[in-house]
Coordinates of N, CA and C in Angstrom, one line a residue:
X1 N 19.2 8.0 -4.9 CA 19.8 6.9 -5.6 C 18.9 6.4 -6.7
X2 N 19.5 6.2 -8.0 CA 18.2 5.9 -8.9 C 18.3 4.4 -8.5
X3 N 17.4 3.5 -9.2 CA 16.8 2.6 -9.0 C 17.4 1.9 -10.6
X4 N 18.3 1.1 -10.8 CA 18.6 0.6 -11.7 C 17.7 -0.7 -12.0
X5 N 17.5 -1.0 -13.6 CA 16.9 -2.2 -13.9 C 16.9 -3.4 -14.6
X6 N 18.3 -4.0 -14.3 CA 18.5 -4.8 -15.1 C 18.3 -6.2 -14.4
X7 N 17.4 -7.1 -14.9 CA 17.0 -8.1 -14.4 C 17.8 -9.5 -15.2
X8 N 18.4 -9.9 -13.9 CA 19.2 -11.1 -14.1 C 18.1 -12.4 -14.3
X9 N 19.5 -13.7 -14.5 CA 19.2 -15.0 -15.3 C 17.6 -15.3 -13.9
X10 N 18.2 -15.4 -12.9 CA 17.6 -16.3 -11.9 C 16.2 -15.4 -11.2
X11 N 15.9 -14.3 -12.4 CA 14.9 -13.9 -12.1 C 14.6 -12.2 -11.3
X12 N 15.8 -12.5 -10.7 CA 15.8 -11.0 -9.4 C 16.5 -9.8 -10.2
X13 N 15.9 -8.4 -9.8 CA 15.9 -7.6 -10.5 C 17.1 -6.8 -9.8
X14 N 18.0 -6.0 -10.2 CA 19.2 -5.2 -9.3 C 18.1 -4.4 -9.2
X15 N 18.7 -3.3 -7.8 CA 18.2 -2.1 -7.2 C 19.4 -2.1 -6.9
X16 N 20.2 -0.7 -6.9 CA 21.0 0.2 -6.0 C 21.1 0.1 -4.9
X17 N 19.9 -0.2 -3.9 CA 19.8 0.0 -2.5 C 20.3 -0.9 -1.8
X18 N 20.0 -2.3 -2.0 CA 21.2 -3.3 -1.7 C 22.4 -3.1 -2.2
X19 N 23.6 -4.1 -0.9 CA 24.6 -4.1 -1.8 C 25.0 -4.5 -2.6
X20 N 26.0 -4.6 -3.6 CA 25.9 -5.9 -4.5 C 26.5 -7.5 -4.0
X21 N 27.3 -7.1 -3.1 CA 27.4 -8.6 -2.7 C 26.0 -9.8 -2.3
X22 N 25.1 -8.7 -1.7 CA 23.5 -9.1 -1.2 C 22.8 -9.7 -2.4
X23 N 23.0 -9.1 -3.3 CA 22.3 -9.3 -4.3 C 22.8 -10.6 -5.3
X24 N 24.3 -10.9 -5.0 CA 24.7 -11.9 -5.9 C 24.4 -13.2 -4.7
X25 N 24.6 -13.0 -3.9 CA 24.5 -14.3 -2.8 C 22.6 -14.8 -3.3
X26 N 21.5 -13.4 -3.1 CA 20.6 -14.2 -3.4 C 20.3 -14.4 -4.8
X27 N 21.3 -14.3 -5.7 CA 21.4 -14.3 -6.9 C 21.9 -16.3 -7.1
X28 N 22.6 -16.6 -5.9 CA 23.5 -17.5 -6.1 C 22.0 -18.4 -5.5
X29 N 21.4 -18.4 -4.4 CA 20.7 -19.0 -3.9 C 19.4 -19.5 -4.8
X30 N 19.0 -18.6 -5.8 CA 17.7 -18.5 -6.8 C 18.5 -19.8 -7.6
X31 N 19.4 -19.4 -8.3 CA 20.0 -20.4 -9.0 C 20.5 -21.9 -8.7
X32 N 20.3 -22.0 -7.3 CA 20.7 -23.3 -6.9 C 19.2 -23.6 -5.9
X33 N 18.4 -22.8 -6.7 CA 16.5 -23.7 -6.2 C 16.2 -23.6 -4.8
X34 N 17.3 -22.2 -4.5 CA 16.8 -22.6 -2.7 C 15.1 -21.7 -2.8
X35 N 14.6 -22.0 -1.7 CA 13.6 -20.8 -1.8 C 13.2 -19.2 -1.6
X36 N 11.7 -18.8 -1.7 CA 12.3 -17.5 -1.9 C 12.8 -16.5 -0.5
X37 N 12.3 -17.2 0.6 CA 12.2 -17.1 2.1 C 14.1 -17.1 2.1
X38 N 14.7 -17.8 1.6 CA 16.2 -18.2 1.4 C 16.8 -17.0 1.1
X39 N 16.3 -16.9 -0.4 CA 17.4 -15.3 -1.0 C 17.1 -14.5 0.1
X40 N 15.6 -14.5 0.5 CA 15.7 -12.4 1.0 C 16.1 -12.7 2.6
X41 N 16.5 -14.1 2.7 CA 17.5 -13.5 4.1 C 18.4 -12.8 4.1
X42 N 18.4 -13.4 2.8 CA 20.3 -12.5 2.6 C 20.1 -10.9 2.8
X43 N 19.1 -10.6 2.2 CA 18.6 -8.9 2.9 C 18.4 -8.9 4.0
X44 N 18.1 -9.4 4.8 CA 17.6 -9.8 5.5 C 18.8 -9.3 6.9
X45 N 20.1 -10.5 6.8 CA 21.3 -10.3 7.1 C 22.1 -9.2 6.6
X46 N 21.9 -8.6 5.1 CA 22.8 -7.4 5.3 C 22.1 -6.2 6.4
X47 N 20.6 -6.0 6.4 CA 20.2 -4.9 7.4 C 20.9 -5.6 8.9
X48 N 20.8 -6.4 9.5 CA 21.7 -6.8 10.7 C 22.9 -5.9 10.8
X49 N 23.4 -6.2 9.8 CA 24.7 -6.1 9.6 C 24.8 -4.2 9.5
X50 N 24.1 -3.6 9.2 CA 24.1 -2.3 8.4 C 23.9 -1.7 9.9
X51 N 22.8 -2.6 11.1 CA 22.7 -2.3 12.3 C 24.1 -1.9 13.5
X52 N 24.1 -3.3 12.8 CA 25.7 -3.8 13.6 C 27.0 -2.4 13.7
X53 N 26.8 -2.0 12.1 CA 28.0 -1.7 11.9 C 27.7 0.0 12.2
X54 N 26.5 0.2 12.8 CA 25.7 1.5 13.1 C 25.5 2.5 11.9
X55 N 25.2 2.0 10.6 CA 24.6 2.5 9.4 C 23.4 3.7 9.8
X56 N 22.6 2.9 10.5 CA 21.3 3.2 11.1 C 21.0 2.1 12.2
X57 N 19.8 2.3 13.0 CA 19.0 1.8 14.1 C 17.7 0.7 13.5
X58 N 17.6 0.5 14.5 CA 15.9 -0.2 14.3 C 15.0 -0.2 15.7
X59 N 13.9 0.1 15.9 CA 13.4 0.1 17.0 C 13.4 -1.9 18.0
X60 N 13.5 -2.4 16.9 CA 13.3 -3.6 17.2 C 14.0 -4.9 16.1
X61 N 14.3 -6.3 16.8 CA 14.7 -7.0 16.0 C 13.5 -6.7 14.8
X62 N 12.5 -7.6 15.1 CA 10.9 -7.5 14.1 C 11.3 -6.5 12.9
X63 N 11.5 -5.0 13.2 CA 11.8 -4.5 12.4 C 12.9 -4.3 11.5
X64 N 13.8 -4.7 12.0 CA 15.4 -4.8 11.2 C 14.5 -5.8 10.7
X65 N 13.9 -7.2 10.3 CA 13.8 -7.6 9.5 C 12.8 -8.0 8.4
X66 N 11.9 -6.9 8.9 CA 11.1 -6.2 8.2 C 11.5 -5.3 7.0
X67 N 12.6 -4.3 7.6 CA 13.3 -3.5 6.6 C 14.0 -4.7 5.5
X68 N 14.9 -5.7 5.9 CA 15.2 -6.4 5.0 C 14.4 -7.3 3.8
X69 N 12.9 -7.4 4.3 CA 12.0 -8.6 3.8 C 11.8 -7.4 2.3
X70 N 11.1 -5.9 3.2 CA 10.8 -5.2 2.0 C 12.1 -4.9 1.0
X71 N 13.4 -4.7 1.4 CA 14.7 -4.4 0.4 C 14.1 -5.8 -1.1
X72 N 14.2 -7.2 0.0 CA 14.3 -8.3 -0.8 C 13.1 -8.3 -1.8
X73 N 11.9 -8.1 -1.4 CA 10.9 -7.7 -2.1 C 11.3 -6.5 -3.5
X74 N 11.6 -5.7 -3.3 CA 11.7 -4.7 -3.9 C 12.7 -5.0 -4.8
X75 N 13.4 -5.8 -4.8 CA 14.6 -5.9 -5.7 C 14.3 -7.4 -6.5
X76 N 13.1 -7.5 -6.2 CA 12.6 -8.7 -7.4 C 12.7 -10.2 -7.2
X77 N 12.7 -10.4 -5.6 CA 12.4 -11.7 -4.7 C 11.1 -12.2 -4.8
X78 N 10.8 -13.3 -5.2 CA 9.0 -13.9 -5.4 C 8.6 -14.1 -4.1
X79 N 8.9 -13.4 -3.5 CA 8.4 -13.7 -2.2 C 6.8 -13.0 -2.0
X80 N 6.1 -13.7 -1.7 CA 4.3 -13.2 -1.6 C 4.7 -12.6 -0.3
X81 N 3.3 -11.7 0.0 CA 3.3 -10.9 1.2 C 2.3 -11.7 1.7
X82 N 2.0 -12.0 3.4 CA 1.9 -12.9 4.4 C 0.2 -12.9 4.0
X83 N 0.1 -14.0 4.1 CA -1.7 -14.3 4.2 C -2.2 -13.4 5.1
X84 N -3.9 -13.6 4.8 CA -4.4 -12.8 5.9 C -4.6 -13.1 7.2
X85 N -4.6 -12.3 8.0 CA -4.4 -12.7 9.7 C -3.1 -13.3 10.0
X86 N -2.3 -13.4 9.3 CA -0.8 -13.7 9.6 C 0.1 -12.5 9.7
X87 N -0.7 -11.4 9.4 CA 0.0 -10.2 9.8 C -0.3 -9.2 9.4
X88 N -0.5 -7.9 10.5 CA -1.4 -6.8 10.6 C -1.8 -6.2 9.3
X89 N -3.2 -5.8 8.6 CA -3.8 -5.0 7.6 C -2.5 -4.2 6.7
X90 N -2.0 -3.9 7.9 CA -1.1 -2.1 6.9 C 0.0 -2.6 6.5
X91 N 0.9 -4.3 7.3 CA 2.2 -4.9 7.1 C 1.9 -5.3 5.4
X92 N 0.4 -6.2 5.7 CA 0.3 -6.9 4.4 C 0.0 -6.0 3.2
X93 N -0.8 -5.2 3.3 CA -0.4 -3.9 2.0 C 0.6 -3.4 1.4
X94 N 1.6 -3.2 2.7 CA 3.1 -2.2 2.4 C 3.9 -3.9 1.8
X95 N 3.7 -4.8 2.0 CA 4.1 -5.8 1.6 C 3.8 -6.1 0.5
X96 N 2.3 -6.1 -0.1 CA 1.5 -6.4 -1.5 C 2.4 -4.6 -2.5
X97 N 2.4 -4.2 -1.7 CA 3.5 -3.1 -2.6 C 4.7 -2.9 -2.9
X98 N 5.1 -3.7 -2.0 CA 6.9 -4.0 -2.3 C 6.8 -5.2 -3.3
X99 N 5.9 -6.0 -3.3 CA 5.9 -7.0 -4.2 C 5.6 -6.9 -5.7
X100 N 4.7 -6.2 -5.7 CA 4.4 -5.5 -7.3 C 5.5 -4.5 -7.6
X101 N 5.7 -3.6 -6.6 CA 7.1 -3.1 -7.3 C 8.5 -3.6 -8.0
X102 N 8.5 -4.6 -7.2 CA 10.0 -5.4 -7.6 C 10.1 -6.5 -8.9
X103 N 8.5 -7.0 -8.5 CA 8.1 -7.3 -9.9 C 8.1 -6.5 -11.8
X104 N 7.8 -5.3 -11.3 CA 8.0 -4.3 -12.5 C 8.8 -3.9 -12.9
X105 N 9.0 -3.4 -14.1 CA 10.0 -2.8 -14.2 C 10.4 -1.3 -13.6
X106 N 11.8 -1.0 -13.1 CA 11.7 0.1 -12.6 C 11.5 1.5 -13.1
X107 N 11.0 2.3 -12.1 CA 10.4 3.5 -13.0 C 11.3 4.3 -12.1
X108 N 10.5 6.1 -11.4 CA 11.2 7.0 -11.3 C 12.5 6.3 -10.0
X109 N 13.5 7.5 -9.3 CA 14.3 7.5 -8.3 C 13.5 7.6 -7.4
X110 N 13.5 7.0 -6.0 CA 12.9 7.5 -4.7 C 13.2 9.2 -4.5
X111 N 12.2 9.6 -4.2 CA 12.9 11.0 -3.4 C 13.8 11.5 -2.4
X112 N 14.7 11.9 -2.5 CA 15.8 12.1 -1.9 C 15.2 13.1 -1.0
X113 N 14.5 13.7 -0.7 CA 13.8 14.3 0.2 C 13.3 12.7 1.2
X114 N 12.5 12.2 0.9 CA 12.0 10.7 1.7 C 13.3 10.2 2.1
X115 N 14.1 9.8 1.0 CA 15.2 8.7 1.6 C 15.8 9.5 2.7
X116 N 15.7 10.6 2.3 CA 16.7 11.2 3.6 C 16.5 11.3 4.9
X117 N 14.6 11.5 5.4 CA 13.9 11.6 6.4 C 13.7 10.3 6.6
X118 N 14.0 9.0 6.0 CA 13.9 7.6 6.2 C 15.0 7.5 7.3
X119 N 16.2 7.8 6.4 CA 17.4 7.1 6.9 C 17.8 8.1 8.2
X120 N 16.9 9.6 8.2 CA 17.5 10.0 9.7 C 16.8 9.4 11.0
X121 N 15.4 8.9 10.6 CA 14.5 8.9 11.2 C 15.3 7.1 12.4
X122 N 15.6 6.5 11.1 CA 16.7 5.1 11.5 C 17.9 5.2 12.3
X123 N 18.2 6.5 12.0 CA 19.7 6.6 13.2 C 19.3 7.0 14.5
X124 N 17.9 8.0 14.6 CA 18.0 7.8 16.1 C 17.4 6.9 16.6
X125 N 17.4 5.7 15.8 CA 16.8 4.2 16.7 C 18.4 3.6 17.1
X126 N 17.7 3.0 17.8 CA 18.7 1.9 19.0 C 19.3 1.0 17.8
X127 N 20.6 0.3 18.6 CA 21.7 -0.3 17.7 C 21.2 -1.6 18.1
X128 N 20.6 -1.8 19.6 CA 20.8 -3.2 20.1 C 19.4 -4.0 19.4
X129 N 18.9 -3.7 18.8 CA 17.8 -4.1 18.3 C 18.1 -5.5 17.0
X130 N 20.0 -5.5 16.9 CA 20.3 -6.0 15.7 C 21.5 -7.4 17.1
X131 N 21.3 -7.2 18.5 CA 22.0 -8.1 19.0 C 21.8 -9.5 19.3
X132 N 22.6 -10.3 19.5 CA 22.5 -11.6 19.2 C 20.9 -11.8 20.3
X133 N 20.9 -11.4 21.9 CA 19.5 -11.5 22.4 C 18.8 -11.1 21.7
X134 N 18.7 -9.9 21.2 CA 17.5 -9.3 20.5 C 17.0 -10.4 19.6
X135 N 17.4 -10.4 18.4 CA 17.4 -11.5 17.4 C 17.0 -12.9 18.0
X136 N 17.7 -13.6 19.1 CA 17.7 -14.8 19.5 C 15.9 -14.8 20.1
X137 N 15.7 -13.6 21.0 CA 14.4 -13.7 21.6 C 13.1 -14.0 20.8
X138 N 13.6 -12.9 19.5 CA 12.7 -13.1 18.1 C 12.3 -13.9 17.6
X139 N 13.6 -14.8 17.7 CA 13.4 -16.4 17.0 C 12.8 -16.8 17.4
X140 N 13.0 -17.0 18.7 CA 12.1 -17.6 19.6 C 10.9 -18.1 20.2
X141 N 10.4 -16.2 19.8 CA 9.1 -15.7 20.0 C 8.3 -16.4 18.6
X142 N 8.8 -16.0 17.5 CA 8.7 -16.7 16.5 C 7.9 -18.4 16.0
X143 N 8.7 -18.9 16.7 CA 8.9 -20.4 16.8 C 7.8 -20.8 17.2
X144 N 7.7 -20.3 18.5 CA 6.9 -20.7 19.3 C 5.4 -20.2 18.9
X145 N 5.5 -19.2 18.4 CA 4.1 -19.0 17.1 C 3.5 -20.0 17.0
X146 N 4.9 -20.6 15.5 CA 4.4 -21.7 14.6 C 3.7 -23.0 15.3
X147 N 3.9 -23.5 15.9 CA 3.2 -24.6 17.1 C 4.4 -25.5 17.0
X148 N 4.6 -27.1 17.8 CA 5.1 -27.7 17.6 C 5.1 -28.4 16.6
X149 N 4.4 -29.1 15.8 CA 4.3 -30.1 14.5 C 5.4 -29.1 13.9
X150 N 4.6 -27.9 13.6 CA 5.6 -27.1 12.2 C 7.2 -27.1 12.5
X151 N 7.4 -26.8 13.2 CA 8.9 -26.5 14.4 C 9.3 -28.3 14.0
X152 N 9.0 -29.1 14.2 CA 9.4 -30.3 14.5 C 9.5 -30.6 12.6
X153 N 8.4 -30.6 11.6 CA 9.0 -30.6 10.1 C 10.2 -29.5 9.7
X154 N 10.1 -28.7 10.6 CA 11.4 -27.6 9.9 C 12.9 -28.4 10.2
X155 N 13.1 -28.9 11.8 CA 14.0 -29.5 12.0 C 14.0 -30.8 11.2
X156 N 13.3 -31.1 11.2 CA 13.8 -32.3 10.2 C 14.5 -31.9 8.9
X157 N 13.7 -31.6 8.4 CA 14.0 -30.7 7.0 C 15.7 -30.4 6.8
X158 N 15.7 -29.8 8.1 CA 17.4 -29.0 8.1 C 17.6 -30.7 7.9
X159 N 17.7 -31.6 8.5 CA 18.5 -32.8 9.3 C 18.9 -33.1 7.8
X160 N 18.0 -33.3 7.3 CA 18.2 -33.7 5.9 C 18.6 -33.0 4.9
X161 N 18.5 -31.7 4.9 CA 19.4 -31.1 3.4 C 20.1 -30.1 4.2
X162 N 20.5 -30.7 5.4 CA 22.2 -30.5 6.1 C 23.2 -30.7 4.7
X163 N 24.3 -30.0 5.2 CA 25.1 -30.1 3.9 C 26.6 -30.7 4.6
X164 N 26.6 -32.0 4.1 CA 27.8 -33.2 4.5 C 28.9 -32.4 4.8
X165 N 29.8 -32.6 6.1 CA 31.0 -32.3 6.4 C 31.9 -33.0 5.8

């Protein structure tokens, strides 16, 4: 699939690889100042979903949204790749590379020789890796990372740019 390049108002670049609905939701999100952590969920959520619908596998939640962080990257999300010690040597590389790429302008097509050993390599991973436990454990695991204080400004945060019923 070639790699198209036309970079919209709100900054993010199209790629083919997402879909386009993916692409206009974080298209809609950039434009209404959410952050960048915001748009590339939206990749974020279509790989779930790509899981879901048995597109392909993931060995693990972690990685279903791993695959989506680099899509969002790649397609021109300001999203920086993770400080150091916030995540392993080789994540933060392949991440400082998705980030300069999406940044650029685009050059050749991926090899369809790669894409294709990518996307077989994906189907013989497990489906459940995209289930509500899987995901929920994640979060969890996650969470509990960040410590209490941070956890406790995030909920607030929501409380307040909750959106009025």
């Amino acid at each position: 699939m070639p790699i198209c390049g036309r970079i919209r108002a709100s900054g993010i670049r199209e790629v083919t690889m997402p879909e386009k609905k993916t692409i206009e939701r974080a298209h809609q999100d950039a434009r209404e100042g959410k952050a960048p952590s915001t748009q590339a969920g939206e990749f974020v959520h279509e790989e779930i979903e790509h899981i879901r619908q048995g597109k392909h596998g993931a060995r693990s939640a972690k990685q279903a949204i791993a695959i989506g962080l680099s899509k969002a990257r790649r397609a021109g999300v300001k999203l920086p790749p993770p400080k150091k010690g916030a995540a392993p040597e080789s994540t933060r590389t392949q991440a400082k590379r998705d980030y300069s790429k999406g940044q650029r302008s685009p050059g050749r097509a991926a090899s369809p020789k790669r894409s294709r050993a990518v996307r077989t390599a994906l189907q013989h991973e497990d489906r459940r890796a995209a289930s509500h436990t899987a995901l929920s454990r994640q979060a969890h695991v996650s969470a509990r990372r960040r410590g209490a204080a941070n956890r406790s400004r995030a909920a607030q945060k929501a409380a307040r740019t909750r959106a009025s019923r």
